[in-house]
Short mmCIF file of C-alpha atoms in Angstrom, two decimals:
data_model
loop_
_atom_site.label_atom_id
_atom_site.label_comp_id
_atom_site.label_asym_id
_atom_site.label_seq_id
_atom_site.Cartn_x
_atom_site.Cartn_y
_atom_site.Cartn_z
CA UNK D 1 -18.29 30.58 17.04
CA UNK D 2 -17.76 27.18 17.19
CA UNK D 3 -15.38 24.93 13.88
CA UNK D 4 -16.29 20.82 13.91
CA UNK D 5 -13.32 18.98 12.12
CA UNK D 6 -14.50 15.62 10.02
CA UNK D 7 -13.66 13.17 13.53
CA UNK D 8 -16.88 15.32 15.49
CA UNK D 9 -12.83 17.63 17.47
CA UNK D 10 -13.42 20.65 18.19
CA UNK D 11 -10.53 22.70 15.48
CA UNK D 12 -9.57 26.46 16.92
CA UNK D 13 -10.39 28.37 14.58
CA UNK D 14 -9.31 33.12 13.58
CA UNK D 15 -10.88 35.83 12.83
CA UNK D 16 -10.24 38.63 10.34
CA UNK D 17 -11.20 40.54 8.05
CA UNK D 18 -14.64 41.66 10.70
CA UNK D 19 -16.99 43.65 10.23
CA UNK D 20 -19.62 44.53 12.23
CA UNK D 21 -23.41 45.64 11.57
CA UNK D 22 -23.37 49.23 12.75
CA UNK D 23 -24.19 49.56 16.40
CA UNK D 24 -23.97 46.15 17.72
CA UNK D 25 -20.92 43.41 18.19
CA UNK D 26 -22.95 41.26 16.44
CA UNK D 27 -20.60 39.48 13.16
CA UNK D 28 -22.44 40.76 10.00
CA UNK D 29 -18.67 39.65 7.42
CA UNK D 30 -15.25 38.07 8.71
CA UNK D 31 -12.50 35.68 7.26
CA UNK D 32 -12.09 32.71 9.14
CA UNK D 33 -8.82 30.81 9.53
CA UNK D 34 -8.17 27.00 10.39
CA UNK D 35 -5.09 24.21 9.83
CA UNK D 36 -6.19 21.58 8.59
CA UNK D 37 -4.28 18.16 7.06
CA UNK D 38 -6.10 16.32 4.04
CA UNK D 39 -4.47 13.34 2.38
CA UNK D 40 -4.04 13.95 -1.50
CA UNK D 41 -6.78 13.57 -3.41
CA UNK D 42 -8.97 13.60 -0.34
CA UNK D 43 -12.40 15.35 1.29
CA UNK D 44 -12.96 16.10 4.86
CA UNK D 45 -15.84 17.72 5.97
CA UNK D 46 -16.30 20.57 8.46
CA UNK D 47 -19.37 22.38 10.48
CA UNK D 48 -19.84 26.00 11.83
CA UNK D 49 -20.95 27.24 14.22
CA UNK D 50 -22.63 30.07 15.53
CA UNK D 51 -24.82 31.77 17.97
CA UNK D 52 -26.08 34.90 19.58
CA UNK D 53 -24.07 33.59 22.71
CA UNK D 54 -20.51 34.05 22.93
CA UNK D 55 -18.84 29.93 23.74
CA UNK D 56 -16.11 29.24 25.84
CA UNK D 57 -13.91 26.67 23.89
CA UNK D 58 -10.91 24.61 24.78
CA UNK D 59 -8.41 24.29 23.87
CA UNK D 60 -6.10 22.68 21.87
CA UNK D 61 -3.24 20.74 23.97
CA UNK D 62 -0.39 22.25 22.22
CA UNK D 63 3.68 22.56 23.29
CA UNK D 64 3.69 26.30 22.71
CA UNK D 65 5.08 28.85 25.28
CA UNK D 66 4.72 32.03 25.76
CA UNK D 67 6.94 34.20 27.82
CA UNK D 68 6.49 37.46 28.06
CA UNK D 69 9.47 40.06 29.41
CA UNK D 70 10.06 43.79 29.93
CA UNK D 71 10.66 44.84 26.31
CA UNK D 72 9.66 41.44 24.69
CA UNK D 73 7.97 38.76 24.32
CA UNK D 74 9.17 34.92 23.65
CA UNK D 75 7.12 32.52 21.80
CA UNK D 76 8.26 28.47 21.67
CA UNK D 77 8.81 25.38 20.41
CA UNK D 78 9.51 21.96 20.53
CA UNK D 79 9.77 22.94 16.74
#
């Protein structure tokens, strides 16, 4: 599944409440979440595409740092 933003850029998405077709690994329904930045009283168009083959998206640029430890995980950003 891919989500393309208004300027053609790939947008990271997260699926939740996923329901699979019985006996398969194919998604029957799910809730799709993503972060969008909209100006007041504006509209943007996002395009969702899906298919039977998995796609490898490119990770967005981020300053997120994840450091796993034996008993905890430290997650930080510059903010």
